[in-house]
mmCIF file of C-alpha atoms in Angstrom:
data_model
loop_
_atom_site.group_PDB
_atom_site.id
_atom_site.type_symbol
_atom_site.label_atom_id
_atom_site.label_comp_id
_atom_site.label_asym_id
_atom_site.label_seq_id
_atom_site.Cartn_x
_atom_site.Cartn_y
_atom_site.Cartn_z
ATOM 1 C CA MET A 10 78.515 129.673 153.358
ATOM 2 C CA ILE A 11 79.788 127.468 150.521
ATOM 3 C CA GLY A 12 82.982 125.522 150.629
ATOM 4 C CA LEU A 13 84.980 124.444 147.679
ATOM 5 C CA VAL A 14 87.107 121.259 148.296
ATOM 6 C CA ASP A 15 89.780 120.765 145.729
ATOM 7 C CA GLY A 16 92.250 117.890 145.529
ATOM 8 C CA ASN A 17 95.953 118.932 145.186
ATOM 9 C CA ASN A 18 97.533 117.405 142.079
ATOM 10 C CA PHE A 19 94.698 115.010 142.298
ATOM 11 C CA TYR A 20 95.763 112.350 139.926
ATOM 12 C CA VAL A 21 99.269 112.327 141.040
ATOM 13 C CA SER A 22 98.042 112.302 144.640
ATOM 14 C CA CYS A 23 95.974 109.097 143.976
ATOM 15 C CA GLU A 24 98.948 107.369 142.577
ATOM 16 C CA ARG A 25 101.005 108.310 145.622
ATOM 17 C CA VAL A 26 98.535 106.992 148.091
ATOM 18 C CA PHE A 27 99.395 103.279 146.944
ATOM 19 C CA LYS A 28 103.107 103.933 146.022
ATOM 20 C CA PRO A 29 104.612 106.004 148.520
ATOM 21 C CA SER A 30 107.915 105.860 146.817
ATOM 22 C CA LEU A 31 106.656 108.452 144.476
ATOM 23 C CA GLN A 32 106.573 110.979 147.196
ATOM 24 C CA GLY A 33 108.808 113.956 146.797
ATOM 25 C CA VAL A 34 109.845 112.994 143.214
ATOM 26 C CA PRO A 35 108.728 114.533 139.890
ATOM 27 C CA VAL A 36 105.621 112.578 138.582
ATOM 28 C CA GLY A 37 103.449 113.111 135.608
ATOM 29 C CA VAL A 38 100.254 111.615 134.452
ATOM 30 C CA LEU A 39 99.669 111.127 130.723
ATOM 31 C CA SER A 40 96.527 111.649 128.575
ATOM 32 C CA ASN A 41 94.860 108.756 126.720
ATOM 33 C CA ASN A 42 97.254 106.693 124.627
ATOM 34 C CA ASP A 43 100.158 107.972 126.773
ATOM 35 C CA GLY A 44 100.174 111.077 124.584
ATOM 36 C CA CYS A 45 101.167 114.087 126.764
ATOM 37 C CA VAL A 46 101.295 115.314 130.261
ATOM 38 C CA ILE A 47 97.906 116.200 131.756
ATOM 39 C CA ALA A 48 98.739 116.167 135.520
ATOM 40 C CA ARG A 49 101.901 117.233 137.299
ATOM 41 C CA SER A 50 103.371 117.131 140.821
ATOM 42 C CA GLN A 51 104.908 120.094 142.279
ATOM 43 C CA GLU A 52 108.334 118.682 141.738
ATOM 44 C CA LEU A 53 107.629 118.121 138.028
ATOM 45 C CA LYS A 54 106.206 121.764 137.807
ATOM 46 C CA ALA A 55 109.588 122.952 139.281
ATOM 47 C CA LEU A 56 111.365 121.345 136.521
ATOM 48 C CA GLY A 57 109.673 123.444 134.059
ATOM 49 C CA ILE A 58 107.601 120.781 132.502
ATOM 50 C CA ALA A 59 104.600 122.238 131.037
ATOM 51 C CA MET A 60 101.122 120.902 130.710
ATOM 52 C CA GLY A 61 100.574 119.331 127.330
ATOM 53 C CA THR A 62 104.162 118.308 126.910
ATOM 54 C CA PRO A 63 104.531 115.249 124.552
ATOM 55 C CA ALA A 64 105.527 112.039 126.419
ATOM 56 C CA PHE A 65 108.279 111.347 123.670
ATOM 57 C CA LYS A 66 110.140 114.467 124.629
ATOM 58 C CA LEU A 67 110.710 113.302 128.113
ATOM 59 C CA GLU A 68 111.883 109.758 127.289
ATOM 60 C CA ALA A 69 115.304 110.452 127.971
ATOM 61 C CA GLN A 70 114.745 111.933 131.455
ATOM 62 C CA VAL A 71 112.497 108.874 132.297
ATOM 63 C CA ARG A 72 115.357 106.505 131.286
ATOM 64 C CA ARG A 73 117.681 108.477 133.428
ATOM 65 C CA GLY A 74 115.416 108.191 136.488
ATOM 66 C CA GLU A 75 115.019 111.946 136.701
ATOM 67 C CA LEU A 76 111.202 111.777 136.581
ATOM 68 C CA PHE A 77 108.313 109.288 136.354
ATOM 69 C CA LEU A 78 105.318 109.222 133.942
ATOM 70 C CA LEU A 79 102.301 107.115 134.469
ATOM 71 C CA SER A 80 99.256 106.198 132.233
ATOM 72 C CA SER A 81 95.994 107.781 133.363
ATOM 73 C CA ASN A 82 94.176 105.345 135.632
ATOM 74 C CA TYR A 83 90.713 106.945 135.625
ATOM 75 C CA GLU A 84 89.079 103.904 137.472
ATOM 76 C CA LEU A 85 91.331 104.380 140.435
ATOM 77 C CA TYR A 86 90.942 108.257 140.323
ATOM 78 C CA GLY A 87 87.099 107.933 140.116
ATOM 79 C CA ASP A 88 87.013 105.636 143.008
ATOM 80 C CA MET A 89 89.246 107.820 145.257
ATOM 81 C CA SER A 90 86.957 110.756 144.357
ATOM 82 C CA SER A 91 83.978 108.791 145.563
ATOM 83 C CA ARG A 92 85.876 108.243 148.860
ATOM 84 C CA VAL A 93 86.581 111.853 149.350
ATOM 85 C CA LEU A 94 82.812 112.627 148.713
ATOM 86 C CA GLU A 95 81.774 110.123 151.449
ATOM 87 C CA VAL A 96 84.066 111.935 153.926
ATOM 88 C CA LEU A 97 82.498 115.389 152.883
ATOM 89 C CA GLN A 98 78.998 114.035 153.440
ATOM 90 C CA GLU A 99 79.868 113.586 157.052
ATOM 91 C CA PHE A 100 79.995 117.254 157.247
ATOM 92 C CA SER A 101 76.913 118.118 155.147
ATOM 93 C CA PRO A 102 74.299 116.252 153.048
ATOM 94 C CA ASP A 103 74.558 119.018 150.509
ATOM 95 C CA VAL A 104 77.711 118.103 148.472
ATOM 96 C CA ALA A 105 77.711 118.776 144.757
ATOM 97 C CA PRO A 106 80.731 117.247 142.736
ATOM 98 C CA TYR A 107 81.786 119.689 140.164
ATOM 99 C CA SER A 108 84.512 117.649 138.760
ATOM 100 C CA ILE A 109 86.347 114.567 139.610
ATOM 101 C CA ASP A 110 88.673 116.580 141.994
ATOM 102 C CA GLU A 111 86.485 119.429 142.936
ATOM 103 C CA MET A 112 83.359 119.374 145.075
ATOM 104 C CA PHE A 113 81.084 122.178 146.579
ATOM 105 C CA ILE A 114 79.828 121.640 150.073
ATOM 106 C CA HIS A 115 76.877 123.685 151.466
ATOM 107 C CA LEU A 116 77.340 124.749 155.166
ATOM 108 C CA ASP A 117 73.881 126.245 156.003
ATOM 109 C CA GLY A 118 73.123 127.430 159.548
ATOM 110 C CA HIS A 119 76.819 127.853 160.707
ATOM 111 C CA GLN A 120 78.245 131.089 161.807
ATOM 112 C CA THR A 121 81.532 132.254 160.048
ATOM 113 C CA ASN A 122 83.916 131.201 162.647
ATOM 114 C CA GLU A 123 82.155 127.644 162.716
ATOM 115 C CA CYS A 124 82.691 127.268 159.043
ATOM 116 C CA LEU A 125 86.370 127.957 159.333
ATOM 117 C CA GLU A 126 86.611 125.305 161.880
ATOM 118 C CA ILE A 127 84.738 122.942 159.643
ATOM 119 C CA GLY A 128 87.020 123.783 156.864
ATOM 120 C CA ARG A 129 90.056 122.902 158.848
ATOM 121 C CA SER A 130 88.398 119.531 159.924
ATOM 122 C CA ILE A 131 87.676 118.763 156.336
ATOM 123 C CA HIS A 132 91.291 119.623 155.454
ATOM 124 C CA ALA A 133 92.527 117.202 158.074
ATOM 125 C CA ARG A 134 90.024 114.432 157.840
ATOM 126 C CA VAL A 135 90.058 113.918 154.076
ATOM 127 C CA ARG A 136 93.815 113.616 154.229
ATOM 128 C CA ARG A 137 93.669 111.166 157.005
ATOM 129 C CA TYR A 138 90.871 108.952 155.841
ATOM 130 C CA THR A 139 91.837 109.011 151.988
ATOM 131 C CA GLY A 140 95.538 110.070 151.801
ATOM 132 C CA ILE A 141 94.450 112.774 149.322
ATOM 133 C CA PRO A 142 95.733 116.246 150.233
ATOM 134 C CA VAL A 143 93.053 118.985 149.599
ATOM 135 C CA CYS A 144 92.587 122.737 149.974
ATOM 136 C CA VAL A 145 89.288 124.332 151.168
ATOM 137 C CA GLY A 146 87.949 127.716 150.111
ATOM 138 C CA LEU A 147 85.006 129.115 152.048
ATOM 139 C CA ALA A 148 82.750 132.063 150.912
ATOM 140 C CA PRO A 149 79.147 133.335 150.482
ATOM 141 C CA THR A 150 79.176 132.313 146.773
ATOM 142 C CA HIS A 151 80.500 129.806 144.336
ATOM 143 C CA THR A 152 82.667 132.249 142.551
ATOM 144 C CA LEU A 153 84.233 133.609 145.508
ATOM 145 C CA ALA A 154 84.774 130.125 146.846
ATOM 146 C CA LYS A 155 86.843 129.283 143.797
ATOM 147 C CA LEU A 156 89.021 132.351 144.503
ATOM 148 C CA ALA A 157 89.245 131.411 148.229
ATOM 149 C CA ASN A 158 90.361 127.884 147.187
ATOM 150 C CA HIS A 159 92.989 129.234 144.904
ATOM 151 C CA ALA A 160 94.261 131.543 147.709
ATOM 152 C CA ALA A 161 94.453 128.565 150.057
ATOM 153 C CA LYS A 162 96.620 126.830 147.543
ATOM 154 C CA VAL A 163 99.054 129.510 146.733
ATOM 155 C CA ASP A 164 99.361 131.311 150.113
ATOM 156 C CA ARG A 165 101.006 129.179 152.658
ATOM 157 C CA HIS A 166 99.915 131.169 155.620
ATOM 158 C CA HIS A 167 96.274 129.919 155.065
ATOM 159 C CA ARG A 168 97.539 126.456 155.745
ATOM 160 C CA GLY A 169 95.139 124.931 153.170
ATOM 161 C CA VAL A 170 92.065 126.708 154.344
ATOM 162 C CA CYS A 171 90.979 130.199 153.259
ATOM 163 C CA LEU A 172 87.740 132.033 154.170
ATOM 164 C CA LEU A 173 86.593 135.099 152.257
ATOM 165 C CA ALA A 174 83.485 136.769 154.011
ATOM 166 C CA GLY A 175 82.688 138.818 150.964
ATOM 167 C CA ASP A 176 82.829 142.234 152.550
ATOM 168 C CA ASP A 177 85.993 142.202 154.495
ATOM 169 C CA ALA A 178 89.565 143.436 153.759
ATOM 170 C CA ALA A 179 90.756 140.032 152.943
ATOM 171 C CA THR A 180 88.206 139.612 150.168
ATOM 172 C CA ARG A 181 89.033 143.045 148.789
ATOM 173 C CA GLY A 182 92.725 142.212 148.797
ATOM 174 C CA VAL A 183 92.234 138.953 146.972
ATOM 175 C CA LEU A 184 89.897 140.513 144.451
ATOM 176 C CA GLN A 185 92.392 143.465 143.694
ATOM 177 C CA ARG A 186 95.370 140.909 143.136
ATOM 178 C CA THR A 187 93.345 138.659 140.911
ATOM 179 C CA PRO A 188 93.338 139.403 137.237
ATOM 180 C CA VAL A 189 89.956 139.245 135.593
ATOM 181 C CA ASN A 190 90.858 136.451 133.439
ATOM 182 C CA ALA A 191 91.433 134.287 136.458
ATOM 183 C CA VAL A 192 87.802 134.603 137.626
ATOM 184 C CA TRP A 193 85.741 131.452 137.101
ATOM 185 C CA GLY A 194 83.628 131.898 133.832
ATOM 186 C CA VAL A 195 85.714 134.609 132.237
ATOM 187 C CA GLY A 196 87.647 133.425 129.273
ATOM 188 C CA ARG A 197 90.501 134.864 127.291
ATOM 189 C CA ARG A 198 88.475 136.648 124.701
ATOM 190 C CA LEU A 199 86.081 138.020 127.265
ATOM 191 C CA ALA A 200 88.897 139.137 129.403
ATOM 192 C CA GLU A 201 90.341 141.018 126.366
ATOM 193 C CA ARG A 202 87.023 142.815 125.868
ATOM 194 C CA LEU A 203 86.680 143.665 129.539
ATOM 195 C CA ALA A 204 90.256 145.026 129.549
ATOM 196 C CA ALA A 205 89.441 147.280 126.537
ATOM 197 C CA GLY A 206 86.554 148.759 128.826
ATOM 198 C CA GLY A 207 88.997 149.278 131.672
ATOM 199 C CA ILE A 208 88.103 146.191 133.773
ATOM 200 C CA LYS A 209 91.398 144.283 134.439
ATOM 201 C CA THR A 210 90.913 142.898 137.990
ATOM 202 C CA ALA A 211 88.271 140.929 139.668
ATOM 203 C CA TRP A 212 87.741 143.930 142.162
ATOM 204 C CA GLU A 213 87.092 146.112 139.169
ATOM 205 C CA LEU A 214 84.551 143.657 137.728
ATOM 206 C CA ARG A 215 82.801 143.481 141.112
ATOM 207 C CA CYS A 216 82.509 147.339 141.248
ATOM 208 C CA SER A 217 81.071 147.564 137.703
ATOM 209 C CA ASP A 218 77.576 148.603 137.005
ATOM 210 C CA ILE A 219 75.387 145.447 136.741
ATOM 211 C CA LYS A 220 72.928 146.886 134.228
ATOM 212 C CA THR A 221 75.854 147.959 132.006
ATOM 213 C CA LEU A 222 77.445 144.513 132.216
ATOM 214 C CA ARG A 223 74.251 142.888 131.325
ATOM 215 C CA ARG A 224 73.581 145.262 128.350
ATOM 216 C CA ARG A 225 77.216 145.251 126.859
ATOM 217 C CA PHE A 226 78.130 141.648 127.690
ATOM 218 C CA SER A 227 75.606 138.989 129.054
ATOM 219 C CA VAL A 228 73.530 138.125 131.871
ATOM 220 C CA THR A 229 76.063 135.481 132.909
ATOM 221 C CA LEU A 230 78.758 138.124 133.335
ATOM 222 C CA ALA A 231 76.409 140.227 135.447
ATOM 223 C CA ARG A 232 75.693 137.273 137.656
ATOM 224 C CA THR A 233 79.448 136.794 138.056
ATOM 225 C CA ALA A 234 80.121 140.180 139.101
ATOM 226 C CA MET A 235 77.206 139.807 141.753
ATOM 227 C CA GLU A 236 78.704 136.654 142.913
ATOM 228 C CA LEU A 237 82.067 138.530 143.416
ATOM 229 C CA GLY A 238 80.063 140.830 145.506
ATOM 230 C CA GLY A 239 78.725 138.265 147.759
ATOM 231 C CA THR A 240 75.367 137.813 146.211
ATOM 232 C CA PRO A 241 74.512 134.095 145.424
ATOM 233 C CA CYS A 242 73.419 133.818 141.830
ATOM 234 C CA LEU A 243 74.213 130.177 140.971
ATOM 235 C CA ASP A 244 72.110 127.274 141.892
ATOM 236 C CA MET A 245 74.073 124.591 143.643
ATOM 237 C CA ASN A 246 71.722 121.835 142.393
ATOM 238 C CA ALA A 247 72.315 122.754 138.751
ATOM 239 C CA PHE A 248 75.560 120.911 138.830
ATOM 240 C CA ASP A 249 73.999 117.535 139.377
ATOM 241 C CA GLN A 250 71.196 117.979 136.902
ATOM 242 C CA PRO A 251 70.866 115.070 134.277
ATOM 243 C CA ARG A 252 72.786 115.685 131.221
ATOM 244 C CA GLN A 253 70.988 116.458 127.982
ATOM 245 C CA ARG A 254 73.145 114.044 125.940
ATOM 246 C CA ILE A 255 75.705 111.514 126.734
ATOM 247 C CA MET A 256 78.919 111.247 124.665
ATOM 248 C CA THR A 257 81.346 108.223 124.967
ATOM 249 C CA SER A 258 84.425 108.328 122.633
ATOM 250 C CA ARG A 259 88.027 107.735 122.674
ATOM 251 C CA SER A 260 91.005 107.694 120.365
ATOM 252 C CA PHE A 261 92.345 104.351 119.190
ATOM 253 C CA GLY A 262 95.690 102.950 120.273
ATOM 254 C CA ARG A 263 96.566 103.062 116.694
ATOM 255 C CA ALA A 264 94.854 103.814 113.421
ATOM 256 C CA THR A 265 92.992 101.237 111.876
ATOM 257 C CA GLY A 266 90.517 100.570 108.861
ATOM 258 C CA ALA A 267 89.383 97.082 109.933
ATOM 259 C CA TRP A 268 85.771 96.670 110.410
ATOM 260 C CA ALA A 269 86.128 94.325 113.408
ATOM 261 C CA ASP A 270 88.248 96.981 115.257
ATOM 262 C CA VAL A 271 85.731 99.811 114.610
ATOM 263 C CA GLN A 272 82.779 97.614 115.356
ATOM 264 C CA GLU A 273 84.283 96.554 118.743
ATOM 265 C CA ALA A 274 84.931 100.172 119.488
ATOM 266 C CA VAL A 275 81.387 101.399 118.746
ATOM 267 C CA ARG A 276 79.920 98.472 120.498
ATOM 268 C CA HIS A 277 81.952 99.300 123.840
ATOM 269 C CA HIS A 278 81.050 103.044 123.513
ATOM 270 C CA ALA A 279 77.311 102.183 123.000
ATOM 271 C CA GLN A 280 77.173 99.942 126.156
ATOM 272 C CA ARG A 281 79.176 102.326 128.136
ATOM 273 C CA GLY A 282 76.826 105.231 127.207
ATOM 274 C CA ALA A 283 73.811 103.079 128.183
ATOM 275 C CA GLU A 284 75.129 102.412 131.589
ATOM 276 C CA LYS A 285 75.495 106.242 132.025
ATOM 277 C CA LEU A 286 72.070 106.680 130.796
ATOM 278 C CA ARG A 287 70.657 104.220 133.407
ATOM 279 C CA ALA A 288 72.713 105.841 135.996
ATOM 280 C CA GLN A 289 70.836 109.140 135.637
ATOM 281 C CA ASN A 290 67.536 107.290 134.945
ATOM 282 C CA SER A 291 66.912 108.647 131.437
ATOM 283 C CA LEU A 292 65.708 107.396 128.165
ATOM 284 C CA ALA A 293 67.377 108.047 124.745
ATOM 285 C CA ARG A 294 65.404 108.437 121.595
ATOM 286 C CA ALA A 295 68.349 108.533 119.173
ATOM 287 C CA VAL A 296 71.970 107.545 118.684
ATOM 288 C CA LEU A 297 74.647 109.356 116.905
ATOM 289 C CA VAL A 298 77.871 107.456 115.668
ATOM 290 C CA PHE A 299 80.933 109.255 114.366
ATOM 291 C CA LEU A 300 84.385 108.243 112.997
ATOM 292 C CA ASN A 301 87.510 110.459 112.612
ATOM 293 C CA THR A 302 90.592 109.788 110.770
ATOM 294 C CA ASN A 303 93.884 111.421 112.068
ATOM 295 C CA ARG A 304 93.503 114.931 110.860
ATOM 296 C CA HIS A 305 97.266 115.579 111.459
ATOM 297 C CA ARG A 306 98.288 112.990 108.771
ATOM 298 C CA ARG A 307 97.846 114.903 105.664
ATOM 299 C CA ASP A 308 99.455 112.261 103.722
ATOM 300 C CA LEU A 309 96.340 109.799 104.488
ATOM 301 C CA PRO A 310 92.777 110.262 103.005
ATOM 302 C CA GLN A 311 90.529 112.037 105.450
ATOM 303 C CA SER A 312 87.026 111.240 106.501
ATOM 304 C CA PHE A 313 84.809 112.418 109.377
ATOM 305 C CA PRO A 314 81.397 110.733 108.983
ATOM 306 C CA HIS A 315 78.676 110.902 111.479
ATOM 307 C CA VAL A 316 75.237 109.197 111.280
ATOM 308 C CA VAL A 317 72.044 109.610 113.431
ATOM 309 C CA ALA A 318 69.845 106.556 113.967
ATOM 310 C CA GLU A 319 66.439 106.744 115.620
ATOM 311 C CA LEU A 320 65.758 104.183 118.444
ATOM 312 C CA PRO A 321 62.485 102.166 117.716
ATOM 313 C CA TYR A 322 61.242 103.648 121.070
ATOM 314 C CA PRO A 323 62.901 105.591 123.934
ATOM 315 C CA THR A 324 64.876 103.174 125.891
ATOM 316 C CA GLN A 325 67.855 102.718 128.202
ATOM 317 C CA GLU A 326 68.312 99.012 127.269
ATOM 318 C CA SER A 327 71.923 98.252 126.250
ATOM 319 C CA ARG A 328 71.144 95.707 123.550
ATOM 320 C CA GLN A 329 68.766 98.027 121.780
ATOM 321 C CA ILE A 330 71.143 100.773 121.853
ATOM 322 C CA ILE A 331 74.070 98.652 120.644
ATOM 323 C CA ALA A 332 72.007 97.325 117.732
ATOM 324 C CA THR A 333 71.047 100.917 116.722
ATOM 325 C CA ALA A 334 74.588 102.131 116.977
ATOM 326 C CA GLN A 335 75.909 99.253 114.809
ATOM 327 C CA ARG A 336 73.197 100.022 112.136
ATOM 328 C CA ALA A 337 74.394 103.634 112.106
ATOM 329 C CA LEU A 338 77.985 102.453 111.944
ATOM 330 C CA ARG A 339 77.363 100.392 108.807
ATOM 331 C CA GLN A 340 76.148 103.539 107.097
ATOM 332 C CA ALA A 341 79.265 105.710 108.304
ATOM 333 C CA TYR A 342 81.981 103.080 107.797
ATOM 334 C CA ARG A 343 84.090 103.198 104.623
ATOM 335 C CA PRO A 344 86.763 100.592 104.361
ATOM 336 C CA ARG A 345 89.545 102.601 102.574
ATOM 337 C CA TYR A 346 90.096 105.085 105.536
ATOM 338 C CA ARG A 347 92.256 104.451 108.573
ATOM 339 C CA TYR A 348 90.260 105.635 111.485
ATOM 340 C CA MET A 349 91.730 107.145 114.707
ATOM 341 C CA LYS A 350 88.673 107.743 116.793
ATOM 342 C CA ALA A 351 85.080 106.488 117.114
ATOM 343 C CA GLY A 352 82.365 107.759 119.456
ATOM 344 C CA VAL A 353 78.621 107.232 120.347
ATOM 345 C CA MET A 354 76.359 110.010 121.515
ATOM 346 C CA LEU A 355 72.958 109.407 122.921
ATOM 347 C CA LEU A 356 70.506 112.127 121.975
ATOM 348 C CA ASP A 357 67.198 113.628 122.807
ATOM 349 C CA LEU A 358 67.170 112.279 126.517
ATOM 350 C CA VAL A 359 64.025 112.172 128.566
ATOM 351 C CA ASP A 360 63.334 111.485 132.218
ATOM 352 C CA ALA A 361 62.378 107.765 132.567
ATOM 353 C CA ALA A 362 60.199 108.358 135.606
ATOM 354 C CA ASN A 363 58.000 111.011 133.948
ATOM 355 C CA TYR A 364 58.017 109.849 130.273
ATOM 356 C CA GLN A 365 54.701 109.315 128.513
ATOM 357 C CA MET A 366 54.263 107.561 125.312
ATOM 358 C CA PRO A 367 52.729 109.478 122.473
ATOM 359 C CA LEU A 368 49.086 109.177 121.888
ATOM 360 C CA LEU A 369 49.647 107.335 118.474
ATOM 361 C CA GLY A 370 52.822 105.625 119.444
ATOM 362 C CA THR A 371 53.221 101.875 119.772
ATOM 363 C CA PRO A 372 54.291 100.847 123.343
ATOM 364 C CA PRO A 373 56.711 98.172 123.775
ATOM 365 C CA ASP A 374 55.495 94.784 125.171
ATOM 366 C CA ALA A 375 55.127 95.244 128.950
ATOM 367 C CA ALA A 376 56.417 91.784 129.956
ATOM 368 C CA GLU A 377 59.447 92.191 127.712
ATOM 369 C CA SER A 378 60.138 95.634 129.083
ATOM 370 C CA THR A 379 59.985 94.276 132.772
ATOM 371 C CA ARG A 380 62.391 91.421 131.774
ATOM 372 C CA ASN A 381 64.819 93.980 130.131
ATOM 373 C CA ARG A 382 64.717 96.219 133.075
ATOM 374 C CA GLN A 383 65.377 93.409 135.375
ATOM 375 C CA LEU A 384 68.315 92.245 133.247
ATOM 376 C CA MET A 385 69.923 95.646 132.960
ATOM 377 C CA GLU A 386 69.514 96.244 136.683
ATOM 378 C CA THR A 387 71.210 92.752 137.448
ATOM 379 C CA LEU A 388 74.026 93.534 134.769
ATOM 380 C CA ASP A 389 74.776 97.011 136.485
ATOM 381 C CA SER A 390 74.532 95.466 139.984
ATOM 382 C CA ILE A 391 77.267 92.903 139.159
ATOM 383 C CA ASN A 392 79.445 95.475 137.454
ATOM 384 C CA ARG A 393 79.312 97.770 140.444
ATOM 385 C CA THR A 394 80.140 94.995 142.750
ATOM 386 C CA MET A 395 82.671 93.025 140.809
ATOM 387 C CA GLY A 396 84.267 95.868 138.884
ATOM 388 C CA HIS A 397 83.401 97.704 135.617
ATOM 389 C CA GLY A 398 83.389 95.305 132.548
ATOM 390 C CA THR A 399 82.902 92.079 134.543
ATOM 391 C CA ILE A 400 79.924 91.361 132.294
ATOM 392 C CA ALA A 401 79.780 93.081 128.771
ATOM 393 C CA PHE A 402 78.233 92.578 125.441
ATOM 394 C CA GLY A 403 81.042 91.033 123.406
ATOM 395 C CA LEU A 404 84.613 90.942 124.392
ATOM 396 C CA ALA A 405 87.628 92.766 122.669
ATOM 397 C CA ARG A 406 90.151 90.755 120.903
ATOM 398 C CA ARG A 407 93.685 90.701 122.657
ATOM 399 C CA GLN A 408 95.554 92.326 119.544
ATOM 400 C CA ALA A 409 92.773 94.684 118.695
ATOM 401 C CA ALA A 410 93.831 98.090 117.509
ATOM 402 C CA TRP A 411 91.298 100.329 119.255
ATOM 403 C CA PRO A 412 92.020 99.787 122.955
ATOM 404 C CA LEU A 413 94.258 102.558 124.487
ATOM 405 C CA ARG A 414 97.906 102.378 124.901
ATOM 406 C CA CYS A 415 98.629 102.290 128.632
ATOM 407 C CA GLY A 416 102.235 101.358 128.922
ATOM 408 C CA HIS A 417 102.670 102.869 132.417
ATOM 409 C CA LEU A 418 99.335 102.002 134.061
ATOM 410 C CA SER A 419 99.359 101.475 137.663
ATOM 411 C CA ARG A 420 97.144 98.994 139.605
ATOM 412 C CA ARG A 421 93.454 99.698 140.164
ATOM 413 C CA TYR A 422 93.893 99.031 143.774
ATOM 414 C CA THR A 423 90.513 99.818 144.941
ATOM 415 C CA THR A 424 88.173 98.352 142.366
ATOM 416 C CA ARG A 425 89.850 95.103 141.114
ATOM 417 C CA TRP A 426 90.120 91.916 143.256
ATOM 418 C CA ASN A 427 93.177 90.750 141.249
ATOM 419 C CA GLU A 428 95.015 94.090 141.615
ATOM 420 C CA LEU A 429 94.883 94.588 145.355
ATOM 421 C CA LEU A 430 97.743 96.169 147.173
ATOM 422 C CA GLU A 431 100.213 93.368 148.279
ATOM 423 C CA VAL A 432 102.203 93.730 151.582
ATOM 424 C CA SER A 433 104.969 91.551 153.099
ATOM 425 C CA THR A 434 106.392 91.199 156.480
#
């Protein structure tokens, strides 16, 4: 049996854990640069505020105290997600994070009734230990677990935990009520093609001929139909496989053409990408740097350059990656443009543990490689212990244009010593 544990209104719930005054009031979390609403409380949804609503359209309601908007605090959300993961690992060693607020948990060797009891325990214990409300969907496959989780959220009589056995009347009822475009992995265009063929519900997709689905659509859709029928086709371990490329990018707080701003942004993204690279124990062979102007400002000259630079040898060392990214940036940068976004992508990744130098390649100096590895391990250890960015290569200027606008940022209560929660008696 597979369980999907999904945090309810996760970003807002994280904020409410440390600020109880937000309970029961409309709260929205904004995207980078405080641009638009990306997460909503139930109260905000009830007001009819849609996802993606620009923040400036809500300023009057914020001033009147009718709703609250917060800048996205990903450091806090990431740490709260890790705490939820630790609670789930008390129930099973096989937990696979699918996103920051969704995790699959594998419950092998348990009877159906036992799984339901475990799901109820998870529902209660995560709320008690972390303060985050979650819903739990249980089913024989990942796809059915997604539908079970959705049913647990929208149908109150489940009380946060729904089990679909795969071959029972409850499963059939949920599938018959679910439109095919709500099935995990079925997008809008595919749903339109399925509807043209007479498949409009999840139940009709489940009952379709697998060979016909494979021939007319794809192997992936055929597997989805089999998952709806209770046959596992997705590998749980596939979710935590190392990534084939690592992208780090972000929009600027305001458009800028200054070399110092763009250089700082690329340096920051390059060292952040190197940290992610070391976290999955990979080596990068090349670095891509790109710059974007604001495509919505038709009155300004547009430019979207990108340059790929090869690393001298496969590495995960920050200084080498930063230097290569800066070399690529010098080729991409043009001073007459006002850039709105910069990014660094690490390409052609290989597993560090199994990498072999090419026969005719020049290996890096062994002693220097050892010193670099120890330096990076020390740097990562300090940043994990003392907070992200405690030690960095170069500091950003206070008035730099590229850092994000975060006018409504809450404290990072769990990861910064100087932002701990304060109490008084």
